[in-house]
PDB file of C-alpha atoms in Angstrom:
ATOM      1  CA  MET A   1     -26.468  -1.488  -0.304  1.00 93.00           C
ATOM      2  CA  ASP A   2     -27.822  -3.752  -2.698  1.00 93.00           C
ATOM      3  CA  ALA A   3     -28.693  -6.052   0.137  1.00 95.00           C
ATOM      4  CA  ALA A   4     -30.493  -2.929   1.929  1.00 97.00           C
ATOM      5  CA  LYS A   5     -32.826  -2.134  -1.056  1.00 96.00           C
ATOM      6  CA  LYS A   6     -33.919  -5.248  -1.307  1.00 95.00           C
ATOM      7  CA  ALA A   7     -34.725  -6.011   2.080  1.00 96.00           C
ATOM      8  CA  CYS A   8     -36.449  -2.929   2.637  1.00 97.00           C
ATOM      9  CA  GLU A   9     -38.352  -3.670  -0.652  1.00 97.00           C
ATOM     10  CA  GLU A  10     -39.562  -7.293   0.636  1.00 96.00           C
ATOM     11  CA  MET A  11     -40.778  -5.549   4.269  1.00 97.00           C
ATOM     12  CA  GLY A  12     -42.282  -3.070   2.960  1.00 97.00           C
ATOM     13  CA  VAL A  13     -39.903  -0.122   4.471  1.00 97.00           C
ATOM     14  CA  GLU A  14     -39.107   3.232   2.914  1.00 97.00           C
ATOM     15  CA  TYR A  15     -35.252   3.454   1.880  1.00 97.00           C
ATOM     16  CA  ALA A  16     -32.731   6.425   1.802  1.00 98.00           C
ATOM     17  CA  GLN A  17     -29.091   6.485   0.976  1.00 97.00           C
ATOM     18  CA  LYS A  18     -26.080   8.891   1.343  1.00 97.00           C
ATOM     19  CA  THR A  19     -23.180   7.890  -0.641  1.00 96.00           C
ATOM     20  CA  GLN A  20     -19.488   9.058  -0.500  1.00 95.00           C
ATOM     21  CA  ILE A  21     -19.180  10.035   3.157  1.00 97.00           C
ATOM     22  CA  PRO A  22     -16.007  10.370   4.434  1.00 94.00           C
ATOM     23  CA  GLU A  23     -14.747   8.996   7.578  1.00 95.00           C
ATOM     24  CA  SER A  24     -15.630  12.502   8.750  1.00 97.00           C
ATOM     25  CA  ARG A  25     -18.125  14.639  10.799  1.00 98.00           C
ATOM     26  CA  ASP A  26     -19.686  14.117   7.422  1.00 98.00           C
ATOM     27  CA  CYS A  27     -21.046  11.069   8.786  1.00 98.00           C
ATOM     28  CA  TYR A  28     -23.123  12.403  11.515  1.00 98.00           C
ATOM     29  CA  ASP A  29     -24.512  15.678   9.200  1.00 98.00           C
ATOM     30  CA  ALA A  30     -25.770  12.879   6.746  1.00 98.00           C
ATOM     31  CA  ALA A  31     -27.074  10.712   9.994  1.00 98.00           C
ATOM     32  CA  VAL A  32     -28.832  13.779  11.087  1.00 98.00           C
ATOM     33  CA  GLU A  33     -30.217  14.756   7.676  1.00 98.00           C
ATOM     34  CA  LEU A  34     -31.705  11.277   7.685  1.00 98.00           C
ATOM     35  CA  ILE A  35     -33.135  11.488  10.363  1.00 98.00           C
ATOM     36  CA  GLU A  36     -34.790  14.964   9.911  1.00 98.00           C
ATOM     37  CA  THR A  37     -35.476  15.053   6.287  1.00 97.00           C
ATOM     38  CA  ASP A  38     -36.346  11.905   5.666  1.00 97.00           C
ATOM     39  CA  GLY A  39     -37.488  10.261   8.876  1.00 97.00           C
ATOM     40  CA  CYS A  40     -35.618   7.258   8.927  1.00 98.00           C
ATOM     41  CA  ASN A  41     -35.441   5.280  12.441  1.00 97.00           C
ATOM     42  CA  ILE A  42     -32.362   3.072  11.421  1.00 98.00           C
ATOM     43  CA  ILE A  43     -28.915   4.434  10.369  1.00 98.00           C
ATOM     44  CA  PHE A  44     -26.812   2.059   9.357  1.00 98.00           C
ATOM     45  CA  ALA A  45     -23.007   3.029   8.259  1.00 98.00           C
ATOM     46  CA  ASP A  46     -20.352   1.080   6.531  1.00 93.00           C
ATOM     47  CA  SER A  47     -17.007   2.240   6.863  1.00 92.00           C
ATOM     48  CA  PHE A  48     -14.395   1.367   9.872  1.00 92.00           C
ATOM     49  CA  GLY A  49     -13.681   5.245  10.238  1.00 94.00           C
ATOM     50  CA  HIS A  50     -18.015   6.097  10.750  1.00 97.00           C
ATOM     51  CA  GLU A  51     -18.236   4.833  14.146  1.00 98.00           C
ATOM     52  CA  SER A  52     -17.470   7.469  16.347  1.00 98.00           C
ATOM     53  CA  PHE A  53     -19.379  10.010  14.319  1.00 98.00           C
ATOM     54  CA  LEU A  54     -22.169   7.423  14.156  1.00 98.00           C
ATOM     55  CA  MET A  55     -22.136   7.136  18.225  1.00 98.00           C
ATOM     56  CA  ASP A  56     -22.533  10.491  18.583  1.00 98.00           C
ATOM     57  CA  ALA A  57     -25.718  10.852  16.451  1.00 98.00           C
ATOM     58  CA  ALA A  58     -26.809   7.888  18.500  1.00 98.00           C
ATOM     59  CA  GLU A  59     -26.595  10.103  21.839  1.00 98.00           C
ATOM     60  CA  LYS A  60     -28.604  12.906  20.358  1.00 98.00           C
ATOM     61  CA  TYR A  61     -30.917  10.282  18.714  1.00 98.00           C
ATOM     62  CA  PRO A  62     -32.160   7.538  21.537  1.00 98.00           C
ATOM     63  CA  GLU A  63     -35.068   7.030  19.791  1.00 98.00           C
ATOM     64  CA  VAL A  64     -33.436   5.730  16.437  1.00 98.00           C
ATOM     65  CA  GLN A  65     -31.603   2.641  16.063  1.00 98.00           C
ATOM     66  CA  PHE A  66     -28.043   3.235  14.816  1.00 98.00           C
ATOM     67  CA  CYS A  67     -25.921  -0.028  13.220  1.00 98.00           C
ATOM     68  CA  HIS A  68     -22.580   0.431  12.214  1.00 98.00           C
ATOM     69  CA  ALA A  69     -20.570  -2.394  10.463  1.00 96.00           C
ATOM     70  CA  THR A  70     -17.364  -3.766  10.984  1.00 90.00           C
ATOM     71  CA  GLY A  71     -16.859  -1.484  14.363  1.00 93.00           C
ATOM     72  CA  THR A  72     -15.563  -2.470  17.464  1.00 94.00           C
ATOM     73  CA  GLN A  73     -17.405  -0.105  20.817  1.00 97.00           C
ATOM     74  CA  ALA A  74     -20.900  -0.903  20.741  1.00 98.00           C
ATOM     75  CA  HIS A  75     -20.183  -3.446  23.864  1.00 96.00           C
ATOM     76  CA  THR A  76     -18.916  -0.334  25.444  1.00 97.00           C
ATOM     77  CA  ALA A  77     -20.565   2.378  24.452  1.00 96.00           C
ATOM     78  CA  GLY A  78     -23.155   1.832  26.890  1.00 95.00           C
ATOM     79  CA  LEU A  79     -25.570   3.493  24.114  1.00 98.00           C
ATOM     80  CA  LYS A  80     -29.042   0.595  23.858  1.00 97.00           C
ATOM     81  CA  ASN A  81     -29.630   2.032  20.048  1.00 98.00           C
ATOM     82  CA  PHE A  82     -25.996   1.549  18.979  1.00 98.00           C
ATOM     83  CA  HIS A  83     -24.669  -1.766  17.388  1.00 98.00           C
ATOM     84  CA  ASN A  84     -22.245  -3.287  15.736  1.00 98.00           C
ATOM     85  CA  ALA A  85     -22.385  -6.106  12.808  1.00 98.00           C
ATOM     86  CA  PHE A  86     -20.300  -8.102  10.636  1.00 96.00           C
ATOM     87  CA  ALA A  87     -19.919 -11.264   9.391  1.00 96.00           C
ATOM     88  CA  SER A  88     -17.551 -14.216   9.558  1.00 96.00           C
ATOM     89  CA  ILE A  89     -15.643 -13.596   6.408  1.00 95.00           C
ATOM     90  CA  TYR A  90     -12.729 -15.592   7.371  1.00 96.00           C
ATOM     91  CA  GLU A  91     -14.929 -18.636   6.805  1.00 97.00           C
ATOM     92  CA  GLY A  92     -15.317 -17.362   2.720  1.00 98.00           C
ATOM     93  CA  ARG A  93     -12.119 -16.708   2.806  1.00 98.00           C
ATOM     94  CA  TYR A  94     -10.940 -20.199   4.121  1.00 98.00           C
ATOM     95  CA  LEU A  95     -13.056 -21.875   0.956  1.00 98.00           C
ATOM     96  CA  ALA A  96     -11.029 -19.167  -1.278  1.00 98.00           C
ATOM     97  CA  GLY A  97      -8.189 -20.179   0.182  1.00 98.00           C
ATOM     98  CA  VAL A  98      -8.636 -23.839  -0.847  1.00 98.00           C
ATOM     99  CA  ALA A  99      -9.408 -22.569  -4.458  1.00 98.00           C
ATOM    100  CA  ALA A 100      -6.142 -20.978  -4.822  1.00 98.00           C
ATOM    101  CA  GLY A 101      -4.187 -24.083  -3.426  1.00 98.00           C
ATOM    102  CA  MET A 102      -6.190 -25.969  -6.516  1.00 98.00           C
ATOM    103  CA  LYS A 103      -5.240 -23.549  -8.725  1.00 98.00           C
ATOM    104  CA  LEU A 104      -1.564 -23.901  -7.857  1.00 98.00           C
ATOM    105  CA  VAL A 105      -1.327 -27.546  -8.267  1.00 98.00           C
ATOM    106  CA  GLU A 106      -3.096 -27.552 -11.631  1.00 98.00           C
ATOM    107  CA  LEU A 107      -0.147 -24.976 -12.763  1.00 98.00           C
ATOM    108  CA  TYR A 108       2.385 -26.273 -11.098  1.00 98.00           C
ATOM    109  CA  GLY A 109       1.608 -29.473  -9.605  1.00 98.00           C
ATOM    110  CA  ASP A 110       3.869 -32.729 -10.173  1.00 97.00           C
ATOM    111  CA  GLU A 111       2.482 -36.005 -11.145  1.00 94.00           C
ATOM    112  CA  ASN A 112       1.497 -36.240  -7.310  1.00 94.00           C
ATOM    113  CA  GLY A 113       0.393 -32.822  -6.645  1.00 95.00           C
ATOM    114  CA  LYS A 114       3.057 -31.622  -4.948  1.00 98.00           C
ATOM    115  CA  VAL A 115       4.186 -27.774  -5.871  1.00 98.00           C
ATOM    116  CA  SER A 116       7.774 -26.533  -5.562  1.00 98.00           C
ATOM    117  CA  ASP A 117       8.866 -24.090  -3.215  1.00 98.00           C
ATOM    118  CA  GLU A 118       8.804 -21.790  -5.581  1.00 98.00           C
ATOM    119  CA  ASN A 119       5.876 -22.161  -7.648  1.00 98.00           C
ATOM    120  CA  ALA A 120       3.998 -22.385  -3.913  1.00 98.00           C
ATOM    121  CA  LYS A 121       4.438 -18.128  -3.312  1.00 98.00           C
ATOM    122  CA  ILE A 122       1.212 -16.271  -3.124  1.00 98.00           C
ATOM    123  CA  GLY A 123       0.741 -12.551  -3.018  1.00 98.00           C
ATOM    124  CA  TYR A 124      -2.199 -10.873  -0.784  1.00 98.00           C
ATOM    125  CA  VAL A 125      -2.733  -6.684  -1.335  1.00 98.00           C
ATOM    126  CA  GLY A 126      -4.060  -6.003   1.951  1.00 97.00           C
ATOM    127  CA  ALA A 127      -5.721  -2.616   2.834  1.00 96.00           C
ATOM    128  CA  PHE A 128      -5.195  -1.846   6.357  1.00 95.00           C
ATOM    129  CA  PRO A 129      -3.303  -4.149   9.240  1.00 96.00           C
ATOM    130  CA  TYR A 130      -6.522  -4.108  11.574  1.00 91.00           C
ATOM    131  CA  ALA A 131      -7.795  -7.378  12.741  1.00 90.00           C
ATOM    132  CA  GLU A 132     -10.813  -7.756   9.914  1.00 90.00           C
ATOM    133  CA  VAL A 133      -7.640  -7.904   7.138  1.00 95.00           C
ATOM    134  CA  ILE A 134      -5.668  -9.763   9.663  1.00 97.00           C
ATOM    135  CA  SER A 135      -8.321 -12.344  10.250  1.00 96.00           C
ATOM    136  CA  GLY A 136      -8.624 -12.862   6.301  1.00 97.00           C
ATOM    137  CA  TYR A 137      -5.243 -13.663   5.148  1.00 98.00           C
ATOM    138  CA  THR A 138      -4.594 -15.864   7.961  1.00 98.00           C
ATOM    139  CA  SER A 139      -7.901 -17.953   7.064  1.00 98.00           C
ATOM    140  CA  PHE A 140      -7.218 -17.510   3.145  1.00 98.00           C
ATOM    141  CA  TYR A 141      -3.545 -18.681   3.387  1.00 98.00           C
ATOM    142  CA  LEU A 142      -4.925 -21.729   5.941  1.00 98.00           C
ATOM    143  CA  GLY A 143      -7.233 -22.838   3.222  1.00 98.00           C
ATOM    144  CA  ALA A 144      -4.599 -22.773   0.418  1.00 98.00           C
ATOM    145  CA  LYS A 145      -2.791 -24.624   3.280  1.00 98.00           C
ATOM    146  CA  SER A 146      -4.727 -27.514   3.197  1.00 98.00           C
ATOM    147  CA  VAL A 147      -4.257 -28.164  -0.491  1.00 98.00           C
ATOM    148  CA  VAL A 148      -0.590 -27.231  -0.852  1.00 98.00           C
ATOM    149  CA  GLU A 149       1.398 -27.677   2.257  1.00 98.00           C
ATOM    150  CA  ASN A 150       4.479 -25.726   1.408  1.00 98.00           C
ATOM    151  CA  ALA A 151       2.492 -22.522   0.379  1.00 98.00           C
ATOM    152  CA  THR A 152       4.224 -19.593   1.350  1.00 98.00           C
ATOM    153  CA  MET A 153       2.484 -15.751   1.419  1.00 98.00           C
ATOM    154  CA  GLU A 154       3.712 -12.299   0.944  1.00 98.00           C
ATOM    155  CA  VAL A 155       1.624  -9.428   2.549  1.00 98.00           C
ATOM    156  CA  ARG A 156       1.632  -5.816   1.348  1.00 98.00           C
ATOM    157  CA  TYR A 157      -0.462  -3.221   2.412  1.00 98.00           C
ATOM    158  CA  THR A 158      -1.650  -0.152   1.138  1.00 97.00           C
ATOM    159  CA  ASN A 159      -2.900   1.407   3.909  1.00 95.00           C
ATOM    160  CA  SER A 160      -6.725   2.786   2.189  1.00 93.00           C
ATOM    161  CA  TRP A 161      -9.367   0.664   1.730  1.00 89.00           C
ATOM    162  CA  TYR A 162      -9.810   1.310  -1.788  1.00 91.00           C
ATOM    163  CA  ASP A 163      -6.744   3.018  -4.282  1.00 96.00           C
ATOM    164  CA  GLU A 164      -7.494   1.190  -7.564  1.00 97.00           C
ATOM    165  CA  ALA A 165      -3.419   2.648  -8.576  1.00 98.00           C
ATOM    166  CA  ALA A 166      -1.914   1.897  -5.649  1.00 98.00           C
ATOM    167  CA  GLU A 167      -3.632  -2.010  -4.952  1.00 98.00           C
ATOM    168  CA  LYS A 168      -2.557  -2.612  -9.189  1.00 98.00           C
ATOM    169  CA  THR A 169       1.139  -1.084  -8.063  1.00 98.00           C
ATOM    170  CA  THR A 170       1.174  -3.379  -4.912  1.00 98.00           C
ATOM    171  CA  ALA A 171       0.098  -6.815  -7.098  1.00 98.00           C
ATOM    172  CA  LEU A 172       2.548  -5.685  -9.990  1.00 98.00           C
ATOM    173  CA  ALA A 173       5.603  -5.771  -7.010  1.00 98.00           C
ATOM    174  CA  LEU A 174       4.105  -8.901  -5.640  1.00 98.00           C
ATOM    175  CA  ILE A 175       4.150 -10.523  -9.133  1.00 98.00           C
ATOM    176  CA  ASP A 176       7.431  -9.217  -9.640  1.00 98.00           C
ATOM    177  CA  ASN A 177       8.822 -10.427  -6.165  1.00 98.00           C
ATOM    178  CA  GLY A 178       7.867 -14.024  -7.400  1.00 98.00           C
ATOM    179  CA  CYS A 179       3.886 -14.653  -6.603  1.00 98.00           C
ATOM    180  CA  LYS A 180       2.022 -17.075  -8.153  1.00 98.00           C
ATOM    181  CA  LEU A 181      -1.020 -15.994  -7.306  1.00 98.00           C
ATOM    182  CA  ILE A 182      -2.627 -13.252  -5.648  1.00 98.00           C
ATOM    183  CA  SER A 183      -5.394 -12.314  -3.735  1.00 98.00           C
ATOM    184  CA  GLN A 184      -6.306  -8.995  -1.827  1.00 97.00           C
ATOM    185  CA  HIS A 185      -8.320  -7.465   0.864  1.00 95.00           C
ATOM    186  CA  ALA A 186      -9.365  -4.628  -1.533  1.00 86.00           C
ATOM    187  CA  ASP A 187     -12.341  -3.771  -3.182  1.00 83.00           C
ATOM    188  CA  SER A 188     -11.201  -2.029  -6.463  1.00 94.00           C
ATOM    189  CA  MET A 189     -10.140  -3.348 -10.022  1.00 97.00           C
ATOM    190  CA  GLY A 190      -6.716  -2.803  -9.065  1.00 98.00           C
ATOM    191  CA  ALA A 191      -5.314  -5.786  -8.495  1.00 98.00           C
ATOM    192  CA  PRO A 192      -7.615  -7.898 -10.850  1.00 98.00           C
ATOM    193  CA  THR A 193      -6.414  -5.771 -13.275  1.00 98.00           C
ATOM    194  CA  ALA A 194      -2.480  -6.828 -12.823  1.00 98.00           C
ATOM    195  CA  CYS A 195      -3.467  -9.992 -12.897  1.00 98.00           C
ATOM    196  CA  GLU A 196      -4.849 -10.248 -16.272  1.00 98.00           C
ATOM    197  CA  GLU A 197      -2.300  -8.141 -17.452  1.00 98.00           C
ATOM    198  CA  LYS A 198       0.213  -9.941 -16.279  1.00 98.00           C
ATOM    199  CA  ASN A 199      -1.652 -13.727 -16.801  1.00 98.00           C
ATOM    200  CA  VAL A 200      -1.534 -14.637 -13.358  1.00 98.00           C
ATOM    201  CA  PRO A 201      -4.758 -16.221 -11.526  1.00 98.00           C
ATOM    202  CA  ASN A 202      -6.329 -13.654  -9.002  1.00 98.00           C
ATOM    203  CA  VAL A 203      -8.951 -14.536  -5.623  1.00 98.00           C
ATOM    204  CA  SER A 204     -10.996 -11.232  -5.353  1.00 97.00           C
ATOM    205  CA  TYR A 205     -13.043 -10.158  -2.580  1.00 96.00           C
ATOM    206  CA  ASN A 206     -16.805  -9.061  -2.678  1.00 91.00           C
ATOM    207  CA  GLY A 207     -17.769  -9.912  -6.214  1.00 91.00           C
ATOM    208  CA  SER A 208     -16.716 -11.564  -9.249  1.00 95.00           C
ATOM    209  CA  THR A 209     -14.417  -9.948 -11.678  1.00 96.00           C
ATOM    210  CA  GLU A 210     -14.759 -12.608 -14.203  1.00 97.00           C
ATOM    211  CA  ALA A 211     -16.366 -10.148 -16.726  1.00 97.00           C
ATOM    212  CA  GLU A 212     -13.566  -7.881 -16.756  1.00 97.00           C
ATOM    213  CA  CYS A 213     -10.858 -10.839 -16.106  1.00 98.00           C
ATOM    214  CA  PRO A 214     -12.400 -13.462 -18.277  1.00 97.00           C
ATOM    215  CA  ASN A 215      -8.725 -15.191 -18.147  1.00 98.00           C
ATOM    216  CA  THR A 216      -7.407 -14.637 -14.545  1.00 98.00           C
ATOM    217  CA  PHE A 217     -10.713 -14.797 -11.905  1.00 98.00           C
ATOM    218  CA  VAL A 218     -10.779 -17.740  -9.750  1.00 98.00           C
ATOM    219  CA  ILE A 219     -13.288 -17.134  -7.230  1.00 98.00           C
ATOM    220  CA  ALA A 220     -14.324 -14.537  -4.693  1.00 98.00           C
ATOM    221  CA  SER A 221     -15.800 -14.634  -1.252  1.00 97.00           C
ATOM    222  CA  ARG A 222     -18.153 -11.846  -0.064  1.00 95.00           C
ATOM    223  CA  ILE A 223     -20.559 -10.736   2.589  1.00 95.00           C
ATOM    224  CA  ASN A 224     -24.480 -10.986   1.724  1.00 95.00           C
ATOM    225  CA  TRP A 225     -25.693  -7.832   4.408  1.00 96.00           C
ATOM    226  CA  ALA A 226     -29.762  -8.982   3.615  1.00 96.00           C
ATOM    227  CA  PRO A 227     -30.250 -11.332   6.535  1.00 97.00           C
ATOM    228  CA  TYR A 228     -28.507  -8.650   8.675  1.00 98.00           C
ATOM    229  CA  PHE A 229     -31.037  -5.890   7.202  1.00 98.00           C
ATOM    230  CA  GLU A 230     -33.775  -8.527   7.059  1.00 97.00           C
ATOM    231  CA  TYR A 231     -33.269  -8.868  10.894  1.00 98.00           C
ATOM    232  CA  ILE A 232     -32.904  -5.272  12.150  1.00 98.00           C
ATOM    233  CA  ILE A 233     -36.271  -4.158  10.481  1.00 98.00           C
ATOM    234  CA  ASP A 234     -37.974  -7.227  12.242  1.00 98.00           C
ATOM    235  CA  CYS A 235     -36.423  -5.938  15.342  1.00 98.00           C
ATOM    236  CA  VAL A 236     -37.625  -1.985  14.805  1.00 97.00           C
ATOM    237  CA  MET A 237     -41.365  -3.387  13.471  1.00 97.00           C
ATOM    238  CA  ASN A 238     -41.676  -5.693  16.357  1.00 97.00           C
ATOM    239  CA  ASP A 239     -40.177  -4.232  19.056  1.00 96.00           C
ATOM    240  CA  LYS A 240     -37.510  -6.263  19.684  1.00 97.00           C
ATOM    241  CA  ALA A 241     -33.462  -5.551  20.786  1.00 97.00           C
ATOM    242  CA  ILE A 242     -31.211  -5.863  18.390  1.00 98.00           C
ATOM    243  CA  ASP A 243     -27.838  -7.447  19.133  1.00 98.00           C
ATOM    244  CA  THR A 244     -25.425  -5.099  20.499  1.00 97.00           C
ATOM    245  CA  ASP A 245     -23.024  -7.319  18.435  1.00 97.00           C
ATOM    246  CA  TRP A 246     -24.225  -9.290  15.615  1.00 97.00           C
ATOM    247  CA  THR A 247     -21.835 -12.070  13.545  1.00 97.00           C
ATOM    248  CA  GLY A 248     -23.550 -13.605  10.389  1.00 97.00           C
ATOM    249  CA  SER A 249     -21.744 -16.778   8.816  1.00 97.00           C
ATOM    250  CA  ILE A 250     -22.506 -19.334   6.098  1.00 96.00           C
ATOM    251  CA  GLU A 251     -24.591 -21.068   8.120  1.00 96.00           C
ATOM    252  CA  THR A 252     -26.861 -17.896   8.014  1.00 94.00           C
ATOM    253  CA  GLY A 253     -26.282 -16.864   4.489  1.00 96.00           C
ATOM    254  CA  SER A 254     -24.095 -13.731   5.170  1.00 97.00           C
ATOM    255  CA  VAL A 255     -20.979 -15.246   4.010  1.00 98.00           C
ATOM    256  CA  GLU A 256     -21.290 -16.101   0.316  1.00 97.00           C
ATOM    257  CA  ILE A 257     -18.490 -17.595  -2.298  1.00 97.00           C
ATOM    258  CA  THR A 258     -18.806 -16.863  -5.774  1.00 97.00           C
ATOM    259  CA  ALA A 259     -19.499 -18.805  -8.840  1.00 97.00           C
ATOM    260  CA  LEU A 260     -16.028 -20.383  -9.905  1.00 98.00           C
ATOM    261  CA  GLY A 261     -14.130 -17.884 -12.704  1.00 98.00           C
ATOM    262  CA  THR A 262     -12.753 -20.080 -15.982  1.00 96.00           C
ATOM    263  CA  ALA A 263      -9.481 -19.785 -14.489  1.00 98.00           C
ATOM    264  CA  ALA A 264     -10.630 -22.138 -11.676  1.00 98.00           C
ATOM    265  CA  ALA A 265      -8.639 -25.509 -11.791  1.00 98.00           C
ATOM    266  CA  LYS A 266     -10.592 -28.698 -12.720  1.00 97.00           C
ATOM    267  CA  GLY A 267     -12.110 -30.530  -9.281  1.00 98.00           C
ATOM    268  CA  THR A 268     -12.510 -27.316  -7.295  1.00 98.00           C
ATOM    269  CA  GLU A 269     -16.135 -26.970  -7.216  1.00 98.00           C
ATOM    270  CA  GLU A 270     -15.904 -30.783  -5.660  1.00 98.00           C
ATOM    271  CA  LYS A 271     -13.343 -29.899  -3.523  1.00 98.00           C
ATOM    272  CA  LEU A 272     -15.136 -27.078  -2.509  1.00 97.00           C
ATOM    273  CA  ASP A 273     -18.238 -28.911  -1.334  1.00 96.00           C
ATOM    274  CA  ALA A 274     -16.090 -31.382   0.422  1.00 95.00           C
TER     275      ALA A 274
END
């Protein structure tokens, strides 16, 4: 939402939003209201379960462009005004994994930088067993293994995109099961809070938690949506086709890692630069 506002301001476009829209017919109704009441001719929805309802709206309003984050159906929907977009967040996840590996070495490594099997265990709080989540934690794990070859990782799902209580409980269970560092595909403060309470390093997602968790925040990866919003606005302004499936990357400025937290290991910045 911040990226959308910024892109609209910079490109002289009016901005309207609807918040707290569940993955239900409410999404269709919100899109219709944005079109008929607010006069919007680009509609963007950002939750996986919004897709089918947004497609219904796209069929009804062929003159309006509909863009959906994380979806999978645009390439088969046969709708010229319906588009999917995401970013190769796994690139940022890999780098965050490298930072995690560096932290394990700092905490548990011997004089040769080797970490014992017992101390090389990472915990991961997953949302749903979807491709987005699996590719993310796989990349994170590979990044950690590039530093700590014998790293292992336990993944547990909350089956929710946002459930602070479940995410905290899951993180605590992973810590109790011997995980020495926690990462997550979850957006709440549940897992970071658990880590701060237990003094266990945390690699969070979608933004820094250093202000709330100064002793345990290592790094986070995030998607910067501004390049996509600028792209779709330019396409509509200049009557150009919007890609059916668009993927941003580190190269396009769509995938970012945050500044390192005070809990990050010495030498991490140099390792990430390399």
